[in-house]
Short mmCIF file of C-alpha atoms and ligand atoms in Angstrom, two decimals:
data_model
loop_
_atom_site.label_atom_id
_atom_site.label_comp_id
_atom_site.label_asym_id
_atom_site.label_seq_id
_atom_site.Cartn_x
_atom_site.Cartn_y
_atom_site.Cartn_z
CA UNK I 15 -6.28 5.81 5.19
CA UNK I 16 -3.91 8.27 8.10
CA UNK I 17 -1.84 10.87 5.95
CA UNK I 18 1.47 10.15 7.27
CA UNK I 19 2.88 12.67 6.00
CA UNK I 20 1.00 14.85 8.46
CA UNK I 21 2.07 13.09 11.65
CA UNK I 22 2.85 13.52 14.47
CA UNK I 23 1.50 17.09 14.05
CA UNK I 24 -2.02 16.17 13.27
CA UNK I 25 -4.25 12.91 12.73
CA UNK I 26 -5.82 13.30 9.65
CA UNK I 27 -7.78 10.94 7.39
CA UNK I 28 -7.42 10.76 3.49
CA UNK I 29 -10.55 9.11 1.71
CA UNK I 30 -9.63 7.68 -1.93
CA UNK I 31 -12.60 7.46 -4.26
CA UNK I 32 -10.48 6.41 -7.11
CA UNK I 33 -7.67 4.20 -7.91
CA UNK I 34 -5.86 7.03 -8.99
CA UNK I 35 -6.20 8.34 -5.70
CA UNK I 36 -4.81 5.56 -4.23
CA UNK I 37 -1.85 5.55 -6.60
CA UNK I 38 -1.29 9.07 -5.54
CA UNK I 39 -1.39 8.55 -2.02
CA UNK I 40 1.37 5.51 -2.24
CA UNK I 41 3.72 7.87 -4.67
CA UNK I 42 3.70 10.44 -2.02
CA UNK I 43 3.73 8.52 0.68
CA UNK I 44 0.33 9.75 2.39
CA UNK I 45 0.92 5.65 3.11
CA UNK I 46 4.20 4.20 3.45
CA UNK I 47 5.83 1.17 4.69
CA UNK I 48 6.30 -2.17 2.50
CA UNK I 49 3.03 -4.40 3.87
CA UNK I 50 0.57 -1.06 4.24
CA UNK I 51 1.61 -0.20 0.31
CA UNK I 52 0.40 -3.74 -0.33
CA UNK I 53 -2.64 -3.50 1.46
CA UNK I 54 -3.57 -0.05 -0.12
CA UNK I 55 -2.52 -1.67 -3.66
CA UNK I 56 -5.19 -4.37 -3.42
CA UNK I 57 -7.89 -2.04 -2.44
CA UNK I 58 -6.72 0.02 -5.09
CA UNK I 59 -7.23 -2.87 -7.01
CA UNK I 60 -10.69 -3.51 -6.32
CA UNK I 61 -11.87 -0.13 -6.10
CA UNK I 62 -10.52 0.37 -9.85
CA UNK I 63 -12.12 -2.76 -11.07
CA UNK I 64 -15.28 -2.25 -9.17
CA UNK I 65 -15.65 0.93 -10.78
CA UNK I 66 -15.54 -0.18 -14.24
CA UNK I 67 -11.69 0.19 -14.60
CA UNK I 68 -9.46 -1.87 -17.06
CA UNK I 69 -7.77 -4.65 -15.50
CA UNK I 70 -4.37 -4.42 -16.87
CA UNK I 71 -4.49 -0.18 -16.94
CA UNK I 72 -5.64 -0.31 -13.36
CA UNK I 73 -2.78 -2.59 -11.76
CA UNK I 74 0.24 -0.85 -14.42
CA UNK I 75 -1.16 2.42 -12.37
CA UNK I 76 -0.60 1.30 -8.76
CA UNK I 77 2.42 -0.68 -9.73
CA UNK I 78 4.60 2.29 -11.37
CA UNK I 79 4.15 4.02 -8.37
CA UNK I 80 7.29 3.15 -6.03
CA UNK I 81 9.98 0.22 -7.23
CA UNK I 82 11.70 -1.29 -4.09
CA UNK I 83 8.88 -2.80 -1.27
CA UNK I 84 7.86 -6.22 -3.70
CA UNK I 85 4.64 -6.50 -1.30
CA UNK I 86 3.20 -3.72 -3.47
CA UNK I 87 3.89 -6.13 -6.78
CA UNK I 88 2.95 -9.13 -4.58
CA UNK I 89 -0.66 -8.00 -3.74
CA UNK I 90 -1.12 -6.51 -7.23
CA UNK I 91 -0.61 -10.02 -8.71
CA UNK I 92 -2.86 -11.84 -6.12
CA UNK I 93 -5.53 -9.42 -6.59
CA UNK I 94 -4.97 -9.52 -10.84
CA UNK I 95 -4.76 -13.77 -10.55
CA UNK I 96 -7.88 -13.37 -8.93
CA UNK I 97 -9.40 -11.11 -11.28
CA UNK I 98 -8.46 -13.52 -14.23
CA UNK I 99 -9.99 -16.62 -12.71
CA UNK I 100 -13.41 -14.77 -12.37
CA UNK I 101 -13.03 -13.02 -15.87
CA UNK I 102 -16.48 -15.45 -16.68
CA UNK I 103 -18.47 -14.36 -13.95
CA UNK I 104 -20.79 -11.69 -13.64
CA UNK I 105 -19.47 -8.25 -13.04
CA UNK I 106 -21.20 -7.86 -9.64
CA UNK I 107 -19.40 -11.21 -8.44
CA UNK I 108 -16.30 -9.97 -9.41
CA UNK I 109 -16.25 -6.32 -7.61
CA UNK I 110 -17.69 -8.46 -4.22
CA UNK I 111 -14.85 -11.29 -4.71
CA UNK I 112 -12.51 -8.72 -5.46
CA UNK I 113 -13.48 -6.22 -2.15
CA UNK I 114 -13.56 -9.06 -0.29
CA UNK I 115 -10.04 -10.27 -0.93
CA UNK I 116 -8.57 -6.65 -0.40
CA UNK I 117 -9.85 -6.93 3.06
CA UNK I 118 -8.92 -10.46 3.62
CA UNK I 119 -5.29 -9.20 2.94
CA UNK I 120 -5.65 -6.62 5.35
CA UNK I 121 -6.82 -9.22 7.89
CA UNK I 122 -4.47 -11.59 7.31
CA UNK I 123 -1.72 -8.70 7.29
CA UNK I 124 -2.67 -7.80 10.97
CA UNK I 125 -2.57 -11.60 11.75
CA UNK I 126 0.79 -11.80 10.60
CA UNK I 127 2.70 -9.36 12.30
CA UNK I 128 1.15 -11.36 15.35
CA UNK I 129 3.09 -13.84 14.35
CA UNK I 130 6.30 -12.03 13.69
CA UNK I 131 5.64 -10.58 17.06
CA UNK I 132 5.42 -13.87 18.97
CA UNK I 133 8.26 -15.74 16.97
CA UNK I 134 10.73 -12.30 17.71
CA UNK I 135 10.17 -11.50 21.14
CA UNK I 136 12.28 -13.93 22.33
CA UNK I 137 15.02 -12.99 20.78
CA UNK I 138 14.74 -9.16 22.55
CA UNK I 139 17.14 -9.13 25.60
CA UNK I 140 15.41 -8.48 28.51
CA UNK I 141 16.39 -5.06 30.25
CA UNK I 142 18.09 -3.56 27.05
CA UNK I 143 17.60 -1.30 24.48
CA UNK I 144 16.43 -2.33 21.08
CA UNK I 145 17.84 0.01 18.11
CA UNK I 146 15.34 0.47 15.29
CA UNK I 147 15.38 2.52 12.16
CA UNK I 148 12.51 3.75 9.94
CA UNK I 149 9.10 3.13 10.79
CA UNK I 150 8.29 -0.82 10.48
CA UNK I 151 5.41 -0.53 13.04
CA UNK I 152 1.20 -0.19 12.66
CA UNK I 153 1.72 2.75 10.39
CA UNK I 154 4.01 0.56 8.07
CA UNK I 155 1.26 -2.66 7.82
CA UNK I 156 -2.16 -3.27 8.69
CA UNK I 157 -1.97 -3.13 11.98
CA UNK I 158 0.87 -3.89 15.00
CA UNK I 159 4.08 -3.76 12.77
CA UNK I 160 6.58 -5.93 12.05
CA UNK I 161 9.94 -4.69 13.70
CA UNK I 162 7.41 -2.34 16.19
CA UNK I 163 5.30 -5.81 16.51
CA UNK I 164 8.45 -7.99 18.00
CA UNK I 165 9.31 -4.72 20.61
CA UNK I 166 5.71 -4.83 21.27
CA UNK I 167 4.92 -8.48 21.73
CA UNK I 168 8.77 -9.03 24.03
CA UNK I 169 6.67 -5.85 26.00
CA UNK I 170 3.65 -7.56 26.15
CA UNK I 171 5.21 -10.86 27.28
CA UNK I 172 6.63 -9.01 30.22
CA UNK I 173 10.09 -8.16 29.32
CA UNK I 174 11.54 -4.89 30.29
CA UNK I 175 12.09 -3.21 27.04
CA UNK I 176 13.16 0.70 25.80
CA UNK I 177 14.23 1.63 22.30
CA UNK I 178 16.41 4.01 20.69
CA UNK I 179 14.64 5.48 17.43
CA UNK I 180 16.62 6.42 14.66
CA UNK I 181 15.09 9.81 13.04
CA UNK I 182 15.73 8.63 9.72
CA UNK I 183 16.52 11.32 7.50
CA UNK I 184 15.21 12.76 5.00
CA UNK I 185 12.12 11.43 5.60
CA UNK I 186 11.96 11.35 9.42
CA UNK I 187 9.86 8.52 9.41
CA UNK I 188 11.41 7.13 12.79
CA UNK I 189 11.33 10.60 14.58
CA UNK I 190 7.88 11.20 12.91
CA UNK I 191 6.01 8.09 13.30
CA UNK I 192 8.01 5.52 15.23
CA UNK I 193 8.51 8.01 18.01
CA UNK I 194 4.61 9.00 17.92
CA UNK I 195 3.38 4.78 17.69
CA UNK I 196 5.72 3.60 20.48
CA UNK I 197 4.74 6.61 22.66
CA UNK I 198 0.98 6.06 22.65
CA UNK I 199 2.23 2.19 23.99
CA UNK I 200 4.14 3.63 26.70
CA UNK I 201 7.16 1.92 25.42
CA UNK I 202 9.99 3.92 26.86
CA UNK I 203 11.48 5.52 23.46
CA UNK I 204 14.45 7.79 23.23
CA UNK I 205 14.97 9.16 19.64
CA UNK I 206 18.39 9.81 18.29
CA UNK I 207 19.69 11.23 14.78
CA UNK I 208 21.05 8.80 12.66
CA UNK I 209 24.84 9.50 13.07
CA UNK I 210 24.47 8.45 17.10
CA UNK I 211 23.49 5.25 15.98
CA UNK I 212 27.44 4.11 16.51
CA UNK I 213 27.76 5.84 19.88
CA UNK I 214 25.12 3.87 21.42
CA UNK I 215 26.23 0.38 20.02
CA UNK I 216 29.65 1.11 21.08
CA UNK I 217 28.05 2.21 24.83
CA UNK I 218 27.21 -1.43 25.38
CA UNK I 219 23.20 -0.71 26.19
CA UNK I 220 21.65 -1.67 22.99
CA UNK I 221 20.79 -5.77 23.50
CA UNK I 222 19.88 -5.78 19.68
CA UNK I 223 18.75 -4.16 16.31
CA UNK I 224 15.47 -4.59 14.82
CA UNK I 225 14.55 -3.34 11.61
CA UNK I 226 12.08 -4.26 8.99
CA UNK I 227 12.37 -4.83 5.19
CA UNK I 228 11.06 -3.72 2.16
CA UNK I 229 12.74 -6.82 -0.50
CA UNK I 230 14.81 -9.62 0.57
CA UNK I 231 16.74 -11.63 -1.90
CA UNK I 232 16.95 -15.40 -1.67
CA UNK I 233 20.48 -15.21 -0.45
CA UNK I 234 19.06 -12.82 2.76
CA UNK I 235 20.25 -9.70 1.28
CA UNK I 236 18.03 -7.14 2.62
CA UNK I 237 16.45 -3.74 1.15
CA UNK I 238 15.26 -1.45 3.41
CA UNK I 239 15.24 2.13 4.37
CA UNK I 240 18.04 4.07 3.51
CA UNK I 241 20.69 4.00 6.58
CA UNK I 242 20.10 0.50 7.71
CA UNK I 243 23.33 -0.79 6.11
CA UNK I 244 25.24 1.52 8.25
CA UNK I 245 23.48 0.56 11.43
CA UNK I 246 23.97 -3.32 10.50
CA UNK I 247 27.90 -2.44 9.82
CA UNK I 248 28.06 -0.87 13.33
CA UNK I 249 25.94 -3.64 14.92
CA UNK I 250 28.57 -6.76 13.34
CA UNK I 251 31.55 -4.26 14.82
CA UNK I 252 30.18 -3.96 17.93
CA UNK I 253 29.03 -7.61 18.39
CA UNK I 254 25.23 -6.77 18.58
CA UNK I 255 22.89 -9.11 16.87
CA UNK I 256 21.24 -7.53 14.10
CA UNK I 257 17.59 -8.90 13.17
CA UNK I 258 15.32 -8.19 10.41
CA UNK I 259 11.27 -8.83 10.91
CA UNK I 260 9.19 -8.99 7.65
CA UNK I 261 6.63 -11.15 6.25
CA UNK I 262 7.01 -14.12 3.83
CA UNK I 263 5.62 -11.71 0.87
CA UNK I 264 8.77 -9.52 1.32
CA UNK I 265 10.71 -12.50 0.35
CA UNK I 266 11.54 -11.82 -3.46
CA UNK I 267 12.99 -15.32 -4.45
CA UNK I 268 13.48 -14.59 -7.82
CA UNK I 269 16.56 -12.50 -7.14
CA UNK I 270 19.85 -13.74 -6.13
CA UNK I 271 21.33 -11.37 -4.45
CA UNK I 272 20.31 -7.94 -3.12
CA UNK I 273 22.22 -6.26 -6.13
CA UNK I 274 19.09 -6.90 -8.16
CA UNK I 275 16.64 -4.96 -6.19
CA UNK I 276 15.57 -1.70 -7.99
CA UNK I 277 16.37 1.04 -5.56
CA UNK I 278 13.93 3.90 -5.69
CA UNK I 279 15.43 7.27 -6.29
CA UNK I 280 13.76 10.39 -4.67
CA UNK I 281 13.48 14.13 -5.26
CA UNK I 282 16.36 16.04 -4.12
CA UNK I 283 14.03 18.41 -2.26
CA UNK I 284 13.67 15.69 0.48
CA UNK I 285 17.34 16.51 1.13
CA UNK I 286 17.38 20.30 0.49
CA UNK I 287 14.73 21.27 2.52
CA UNK I 288 13.00 20.43 5.75
CA UNK I 289 9.50 21.09 6.09
CA UNK I 290 9.80 23.36 3.30
CA UNK I 291 12.58 25.46 4.42
CA UNK I 292 15.95 25.03 2.67
CA UNK I 293 19.00 23.70 4.70
CA UNK I 294 21.38 23.90 1.67
CA UNK I 295 22.70 26.54 -0.69
CA UNK I 296 20.50 26.58 -3.75
CA UNK I 297 21.44 24.98 -7.03
CA UNK I 298 23.88 21.99 -4.97
CA UNK I 299 24.16 18.68 -6.37
CA UNK I 300 22.01 15.82 -4.48
CA UNK I 301 21.66 12.40 -4.17
CA UNK I 302 18.72 10.58 -2.34
CA UNK I 303 18.24 7.30 -2.59
CA UNK I 304 15.53 5.95 -0.53
CA UNK I 305 16.85 2.48 0.35
CA UNK I 306 19.88 0.59 0.71
CA UNK I 307 20.68 -2.96 0.85
CA UNK I 308 22.27 -4.62 3.92
CA UNK I 309 24.54 -7.81 2.51
CA UNK I 310 23.24 -11.15 4.31
CA UNK I 311 26.93 -11.58 6.45
CA UNK I 312 25.25 -8.62 8.73
CA UNK I 313 21.99 -10.29 9.33
CA UNK I 314 21.42 -12.39 12.48
CA UNK I 315 18.22 -13.98 11.55
CA UNK I 316 15.37 -13.01 9.77
CA UNK I 317 12.07 -13.44 11.97
CA UNK I 318 8.67 -13.85 9.73
CA UNK I 319 5.44 -15.29 10.25
CA UNK I 320 6.71 -18.90 9.85
CA UNK I 321 9.56 -19.12 11.84
CA UNK I 322 13.07 -17.18 12.34
CA UNK I 323 15.44 -18.02 9.42
CA UNK I 324 18.92 -18.42 9.94
CA UNK I 325 22.30 -18.31 7.85
CA UNK I 326 22.52 -19.93 5.30
CA UNK I 327 19.79 -18.12 4.24
CA UNK I 328 19.46 -19.55 0.31
CA UNK I 329 18.27 -23.00 2.19
CA UNK I 330 16.50 -21.53 5.29
CA UNK I 331 14.24 -18.86 3.42
CA UNK I 332 13.10 -21.12 0.56
CA UNK I 333 12.40 -23.86 3.47
CA UNK I 334 10.21 -21.23 5.19
CA UNK I 335 8.62 -19.82 1.92
CA UNK I 336 7.23 -23.43 1.25
CA UNK I 337 6.01 -24.39 4.33
CA UNK I 338 1.70 -24.39 5.00
O1 MRU F 427 10.33 4.57 2.33
P1 MRU F 427 9.48 4.28 3.53
O2 MRU F 427 8.85 4.88 4.59
O3 MRU F 427 7.84 3.16 2.48
O4 MRU F 427 10.24 2.84 3.83
C1 MRU F 427 9.67 1.80 4.67
C2 MRU F 427 10.79 1.11 5.24
O5 MRU F 427 12.12 0.86 4.97
C3 MRU F 427 10.21 0.04 6.40
O6 MRU F 427 11.62 -0.37 7.40
C4 MRU F 427 10.01 -1.00 5.54
O7 MRU F 427 9.00 -0.68 4.70
C5 MRU F 427 9.52 -2.09 6.43
S1 MRU F 427 7.69 -1.97 7.37
C6 MRU F 427 7.37 -2.85 8.09
#
C-alpha cells in the first residue's frame, strides 16, 4: 500500500507481512478512507489466517483499529463468514479461498466506484465548480474513488469540471491527497482552507458539493470527515445541492439515525501540531473528533453503485440495498 501519511512529499510503498502490521497501518492512517480500509482489512484477514493465526483474534485485532467507517466491519464479516463456512476444509484450500476473496473485494470495489461515477456524473453541473471535503478518491478506495470518481466520470463524459478542495484540518486529506490526485488527472483544482467554503458557496460558482461517507444510517444521516456538516449547512443556506457518493457497503441499515454512529476521537497532537511543529500553547485543552454527522435533511441525494437514493431515505436506501 502507498503510505498516505507521506504524500504528497514522497510516494513510498509499505509492505505488510503480518495482519498486525495491516492493523497498525489502518490505525495510524498509512491507509485511510472507508472502502480502502475495508479492502486492507480483508487482506489482513487473509494474511492472518493464511499464516496460521486464530480467526477470531485476527478479526478482532483488525476491527479494533478504527470505529466509524462501517466498510471495515463489513469486509471483516464477509471474510469471517467465508472462513467459517470452510472450517471443515483442508488448510490449503481455506488459505487459497480467503486470498481469492480479498482480491475479489478489491476488484469489486473498483467496479463499484466506476458505477457510482456513471450514476453520479449526470448530476454534476457543466462549467461550474464542485466543492469537496476530505479525500474520497482513488487513495480512499481500491481505485477511481467515490466522490472523486463522480468528478472523474463527469470530466470523462466531456463536462467542464473544476474543483474546490477543502484542505481538511487537522489531517489535511484535502491538501495532501485530493489535490495530489486531481493534479495528476489534470482536473483544475483550487485548494482552499476549510473556513473559506462558505465564501465560495455564497459567491455562486459552486454547482454542487460532493463528498464521500464513512457510515450512512437508515434515515440517510451521513457520518463523514469532520467539517462535512458545516459544509452541508452552508450548501443548503445557499441553495447548492449536497451529494454523498458511497458504496452500498457504507450503509448501516441497523442504525435508525446518525446519533448511533460511533465517532472516532483522535490524538490531541493532530490539532496542536502541524508536521511536528507546535501551533498551540503546551497543555491547552483539545478536542479532536475525526468525523461528524450530517443530518439527512441537508443531503440532496446519495449516489450508490445501484442508483441514486433521494429522500425519504428510510424508503429509498433499503430499496436500493435490496436490489440484485
Ligand atoms: O479519517 P479518514 O481519512 O479515513 O476519513 C475519510 C473520509 O472521511 C472519507 O470522506 C470517507 O472515508 C469516504 S472515502 C471514499
